[in-house]
Tab-separated table of C-alpha atoms and ligand atoms in Angstrom:
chain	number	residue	atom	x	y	z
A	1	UNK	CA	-0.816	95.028	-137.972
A	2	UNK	CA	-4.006	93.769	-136.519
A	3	UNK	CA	-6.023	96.071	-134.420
A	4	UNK	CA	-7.155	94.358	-131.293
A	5	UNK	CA	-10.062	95.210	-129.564
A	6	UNK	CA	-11.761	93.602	-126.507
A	7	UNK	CA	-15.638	92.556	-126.662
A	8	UNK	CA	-16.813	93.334	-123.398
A	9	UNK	CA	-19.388	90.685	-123.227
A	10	UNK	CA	-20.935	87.572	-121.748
A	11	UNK	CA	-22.629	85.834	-124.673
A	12	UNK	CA	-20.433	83.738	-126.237
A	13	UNK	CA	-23.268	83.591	-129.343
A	14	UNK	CA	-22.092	87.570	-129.779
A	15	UNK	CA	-18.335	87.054	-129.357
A	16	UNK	CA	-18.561	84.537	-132.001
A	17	UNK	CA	-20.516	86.368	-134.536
A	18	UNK	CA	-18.136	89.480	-133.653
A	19	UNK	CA	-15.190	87.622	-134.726
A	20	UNK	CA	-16.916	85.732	-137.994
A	21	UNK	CA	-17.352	89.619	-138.986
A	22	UNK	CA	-14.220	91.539	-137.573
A	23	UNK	CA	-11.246	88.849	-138.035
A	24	UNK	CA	-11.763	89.096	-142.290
A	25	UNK	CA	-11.528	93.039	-141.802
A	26	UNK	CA	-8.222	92.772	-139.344
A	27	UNK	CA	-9.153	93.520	-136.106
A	28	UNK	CA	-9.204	91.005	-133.799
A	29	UNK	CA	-11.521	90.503	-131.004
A	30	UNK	CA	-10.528	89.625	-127.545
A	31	UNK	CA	-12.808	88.310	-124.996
A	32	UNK	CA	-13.287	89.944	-121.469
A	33	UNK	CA	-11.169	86.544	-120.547
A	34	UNK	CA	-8.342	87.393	-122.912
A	35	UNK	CA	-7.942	91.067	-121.702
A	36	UNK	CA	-8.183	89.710	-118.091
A	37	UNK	CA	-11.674	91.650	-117.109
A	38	UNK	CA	-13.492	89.961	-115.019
A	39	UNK	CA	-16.450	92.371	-115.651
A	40	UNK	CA	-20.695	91.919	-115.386
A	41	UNK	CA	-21.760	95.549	-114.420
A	42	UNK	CA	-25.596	96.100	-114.071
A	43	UNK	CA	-27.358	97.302	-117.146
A	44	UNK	CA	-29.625	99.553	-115.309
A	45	UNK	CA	-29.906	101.791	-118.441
A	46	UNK	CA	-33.322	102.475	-120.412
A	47	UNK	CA	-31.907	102.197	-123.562
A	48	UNK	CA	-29.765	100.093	-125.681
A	49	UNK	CA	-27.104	102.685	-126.161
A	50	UNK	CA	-26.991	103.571	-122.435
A	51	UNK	CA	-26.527	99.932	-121.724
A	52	UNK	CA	-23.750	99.524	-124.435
A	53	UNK	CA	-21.787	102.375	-122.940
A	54	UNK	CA	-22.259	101.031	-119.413
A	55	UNK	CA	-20.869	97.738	-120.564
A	56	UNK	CA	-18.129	99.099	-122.640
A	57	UNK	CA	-17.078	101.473	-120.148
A	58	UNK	CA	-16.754	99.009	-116.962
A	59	UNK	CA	-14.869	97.576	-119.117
A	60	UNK	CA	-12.393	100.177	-120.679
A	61	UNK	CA	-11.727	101.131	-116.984
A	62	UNK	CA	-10.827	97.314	-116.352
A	63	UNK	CA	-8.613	96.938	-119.066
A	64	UNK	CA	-7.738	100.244	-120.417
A	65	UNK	CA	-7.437	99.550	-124.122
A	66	UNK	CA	-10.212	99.867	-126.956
A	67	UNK	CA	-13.458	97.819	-125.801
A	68	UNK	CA	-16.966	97.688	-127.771
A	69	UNK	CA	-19.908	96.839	-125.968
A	70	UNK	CA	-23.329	95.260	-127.734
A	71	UNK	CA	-26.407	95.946	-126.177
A	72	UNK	CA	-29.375	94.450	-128.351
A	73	UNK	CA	-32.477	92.584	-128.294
A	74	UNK	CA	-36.364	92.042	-130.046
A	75	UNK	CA	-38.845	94.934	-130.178
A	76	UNK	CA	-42.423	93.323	-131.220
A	77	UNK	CA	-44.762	95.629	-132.633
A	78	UNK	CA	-47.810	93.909	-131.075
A	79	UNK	CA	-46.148	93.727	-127.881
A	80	UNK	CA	-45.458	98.069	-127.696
A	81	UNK	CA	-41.694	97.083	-128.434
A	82	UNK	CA	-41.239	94.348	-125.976
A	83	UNK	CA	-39.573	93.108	-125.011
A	84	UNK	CA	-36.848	95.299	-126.446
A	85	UNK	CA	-34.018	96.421	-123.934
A	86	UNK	CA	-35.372	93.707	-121.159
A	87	UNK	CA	-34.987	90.748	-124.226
A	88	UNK	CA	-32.254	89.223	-121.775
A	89	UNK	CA	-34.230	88.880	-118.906
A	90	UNK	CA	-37.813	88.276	-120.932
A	91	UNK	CA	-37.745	84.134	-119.852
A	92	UNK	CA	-35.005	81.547	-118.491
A	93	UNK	CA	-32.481	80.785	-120.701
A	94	UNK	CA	-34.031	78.401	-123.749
A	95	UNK	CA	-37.625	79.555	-122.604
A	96	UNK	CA	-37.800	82.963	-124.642
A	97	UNK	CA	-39.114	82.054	-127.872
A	98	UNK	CA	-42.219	79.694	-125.948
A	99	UNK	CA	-43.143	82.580	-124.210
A	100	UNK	CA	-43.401	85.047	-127.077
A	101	UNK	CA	-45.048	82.103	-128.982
A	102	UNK	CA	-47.690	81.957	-126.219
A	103	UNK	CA	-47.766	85.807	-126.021
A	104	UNK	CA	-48.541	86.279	-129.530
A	105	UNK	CA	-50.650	83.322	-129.769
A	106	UNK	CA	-54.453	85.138	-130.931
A	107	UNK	CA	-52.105	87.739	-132.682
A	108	UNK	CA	-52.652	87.694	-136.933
A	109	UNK	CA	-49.861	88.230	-139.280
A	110	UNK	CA	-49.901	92.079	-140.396
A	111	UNK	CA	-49.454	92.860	-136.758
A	112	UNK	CA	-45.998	89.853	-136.074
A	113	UNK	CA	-43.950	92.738	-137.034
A	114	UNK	CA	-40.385	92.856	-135.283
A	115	UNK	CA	-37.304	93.952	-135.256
A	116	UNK	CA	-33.864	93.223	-134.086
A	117	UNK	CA	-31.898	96.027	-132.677
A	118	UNK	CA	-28.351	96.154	-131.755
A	119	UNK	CA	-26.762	99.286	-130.238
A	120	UNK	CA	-22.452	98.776	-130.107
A	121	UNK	CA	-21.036	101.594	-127.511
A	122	UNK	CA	-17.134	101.717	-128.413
A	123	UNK	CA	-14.377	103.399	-126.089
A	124	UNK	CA	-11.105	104.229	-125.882
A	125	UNK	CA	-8.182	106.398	-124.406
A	126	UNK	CA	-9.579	109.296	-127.188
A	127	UNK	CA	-13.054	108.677	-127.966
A	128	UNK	CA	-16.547	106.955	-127.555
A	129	UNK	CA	-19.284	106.501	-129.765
A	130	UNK	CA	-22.188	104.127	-130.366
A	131	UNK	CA	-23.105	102.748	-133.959
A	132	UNK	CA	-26.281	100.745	-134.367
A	133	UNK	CA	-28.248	98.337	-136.714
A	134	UNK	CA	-31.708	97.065	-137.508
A	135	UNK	CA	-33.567	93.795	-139.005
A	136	UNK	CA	-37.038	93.949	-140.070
A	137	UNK	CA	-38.729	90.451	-139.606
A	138	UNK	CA	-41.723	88.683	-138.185
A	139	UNK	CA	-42.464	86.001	-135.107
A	140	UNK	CA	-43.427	82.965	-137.047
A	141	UNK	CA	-45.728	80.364	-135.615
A	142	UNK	CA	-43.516	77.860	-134.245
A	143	UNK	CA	-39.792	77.430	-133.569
A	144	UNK	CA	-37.185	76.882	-136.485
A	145	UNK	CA	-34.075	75.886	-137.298
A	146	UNK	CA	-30.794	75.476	-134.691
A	147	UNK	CA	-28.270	77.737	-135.592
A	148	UNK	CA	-28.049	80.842	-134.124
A	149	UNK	CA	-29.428	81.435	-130.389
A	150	UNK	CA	-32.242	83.372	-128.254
A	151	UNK	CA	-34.713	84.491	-130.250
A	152	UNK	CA	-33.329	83.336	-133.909
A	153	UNK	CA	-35.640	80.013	-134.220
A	154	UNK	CA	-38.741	82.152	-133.887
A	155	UNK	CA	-37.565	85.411	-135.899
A	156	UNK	CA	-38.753	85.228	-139.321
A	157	UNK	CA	-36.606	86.893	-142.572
A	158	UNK	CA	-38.457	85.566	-145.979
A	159	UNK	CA	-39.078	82.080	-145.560
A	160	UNK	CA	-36.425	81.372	-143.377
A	161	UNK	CA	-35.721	82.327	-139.192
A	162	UNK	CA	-32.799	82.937	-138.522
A	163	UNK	CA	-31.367	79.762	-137.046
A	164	UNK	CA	-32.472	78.426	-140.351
A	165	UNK	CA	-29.661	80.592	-141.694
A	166	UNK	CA	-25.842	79.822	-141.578
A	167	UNK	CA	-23.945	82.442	-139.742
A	168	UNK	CA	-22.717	83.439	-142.974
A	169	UNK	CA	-26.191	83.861	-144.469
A	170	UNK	CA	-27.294	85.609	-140.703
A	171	UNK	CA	-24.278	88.162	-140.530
A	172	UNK	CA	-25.156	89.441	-143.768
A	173	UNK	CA	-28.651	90.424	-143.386
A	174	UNK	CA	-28.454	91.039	-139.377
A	175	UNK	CA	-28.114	94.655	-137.059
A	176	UNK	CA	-25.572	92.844	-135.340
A	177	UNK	CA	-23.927	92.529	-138.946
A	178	UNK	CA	-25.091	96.280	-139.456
A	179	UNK	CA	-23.884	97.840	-136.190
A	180	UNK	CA	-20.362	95.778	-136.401
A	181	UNK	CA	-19.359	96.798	-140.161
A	182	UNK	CA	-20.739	100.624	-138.686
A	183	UNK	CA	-18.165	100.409	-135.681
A	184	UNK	CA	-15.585	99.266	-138.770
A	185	UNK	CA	-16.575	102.121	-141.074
A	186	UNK	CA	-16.018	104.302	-138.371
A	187	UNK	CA	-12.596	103.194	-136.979
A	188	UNK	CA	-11.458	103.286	-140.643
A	189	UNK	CA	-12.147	106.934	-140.706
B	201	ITT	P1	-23.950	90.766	-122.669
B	201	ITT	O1	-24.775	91.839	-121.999
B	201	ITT	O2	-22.941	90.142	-121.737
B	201	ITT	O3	-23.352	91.209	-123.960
B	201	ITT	P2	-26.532	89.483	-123.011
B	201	ITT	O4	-26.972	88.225	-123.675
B	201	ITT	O5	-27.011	89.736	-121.602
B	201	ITT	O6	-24.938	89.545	-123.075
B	201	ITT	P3	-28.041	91.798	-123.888
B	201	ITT	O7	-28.211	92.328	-122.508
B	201	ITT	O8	-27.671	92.770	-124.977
B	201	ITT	O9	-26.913	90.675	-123.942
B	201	ITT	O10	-29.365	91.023	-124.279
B	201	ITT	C1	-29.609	90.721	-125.586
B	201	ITT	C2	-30.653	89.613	-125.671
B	201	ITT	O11	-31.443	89.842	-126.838
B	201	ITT	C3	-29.976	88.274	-125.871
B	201	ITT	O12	-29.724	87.589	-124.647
B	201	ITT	C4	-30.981	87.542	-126.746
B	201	ITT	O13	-32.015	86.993	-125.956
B	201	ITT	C5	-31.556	88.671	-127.597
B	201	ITT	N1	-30.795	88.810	-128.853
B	201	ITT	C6	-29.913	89.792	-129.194
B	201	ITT	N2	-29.359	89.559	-130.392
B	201	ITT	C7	-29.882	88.403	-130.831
B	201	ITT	C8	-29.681	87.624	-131.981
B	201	ITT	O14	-28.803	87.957	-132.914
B	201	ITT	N3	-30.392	86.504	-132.102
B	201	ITT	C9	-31.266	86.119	-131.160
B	201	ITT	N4	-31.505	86.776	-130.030
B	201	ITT	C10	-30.810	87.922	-129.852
């Protein structure tokens, strides 16, 4: 039988990549919309995995059945790790990757360091636990490619970003990828 799970989330970019991942294992992935949770609590957590359990836990109490939360976003080494747990609110929608362009713009290569970071809080009626995963990359110089969404076209893996990648290619190689074959590994257990 498939396990079903809701995704408390917004991002439909996250839900998708959730299920590209979790439907080949057999769990499927509801959306907030599916489970009937009509859920956007405030992420006033300092951390990732505070924010994940915030998330997954306004939702749990919505819904009371298994929910995973996904807090994540960009840590820049030249910027101190910004903007990290704020990556959501960094720029308007579609502006984020001009504005770390522009921010990094005098900065040379050995210090574009980044990484992606992406913190899943999961509960249920028994337990709760986070999982996380990482991507070492670098901001490039301009934006790339149109797959993929927020900070992908400027986030540098090897030659490509990653909207240059498919999904496929992207879920393989990213800490969503990392953190959401974690939460598997552990609910396997
Ligand atoms: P939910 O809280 O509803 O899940 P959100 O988009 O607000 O959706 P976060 O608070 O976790 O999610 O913010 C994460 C931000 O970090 C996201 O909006 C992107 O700007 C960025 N980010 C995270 N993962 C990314 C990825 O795989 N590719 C590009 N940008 C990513």
């Amino acid at each position: 039988m498939m396990k079903k799970i809701v995704f408390a989330t917004n991002n439909e970019n996250k839900l998708r990549e959730a299920r590209e991942i979790l439907s080949p294992l057999g769990i499927e992935v509801l959306s907030q919309a599916q489970a009937g949770a009509d859920c956007d609590p405030e992420e006033n957590g300092t951390t990732f995995a505070e924010n994940a359990m915030i998330k997954a836990k306004a939702v749990y109490d919505c819904v009371k059945m298994p929910v995973f939360a996904d807090d994540s976003g960009l840590c820049v080494d030249a910027l101190g790790g910004r903007p990290g747990v704020y990556s959501a609110r960094y720029a308007p929608k579609g502006q984020e990757c001009g504005k770390l362009l522009s921010e990094l713009e005098n900065v040379q290569d050995s210090d574009r360091r980044a990484a992606f970071r992406c913190v899943i809080a999961y509960v249920d009626r028994d337990a709760e636990f986070t999982v996380s995963g990482d991507v070492q990359g670098k901001i490039g110089y301009e934006e790339r490619g149109t797959n993929g969404f927020g900070y992908d076209p400027v986030f540098m893996v090897g030659e490509k970003s990653m909207a240059e990648m498919t999904s496929e290619e992207k879920n393989k190689i990213s800490h969503r990828g990392a953190a959401l074959r974690a939460l598997y590994d552990a609910l396997s257990k």
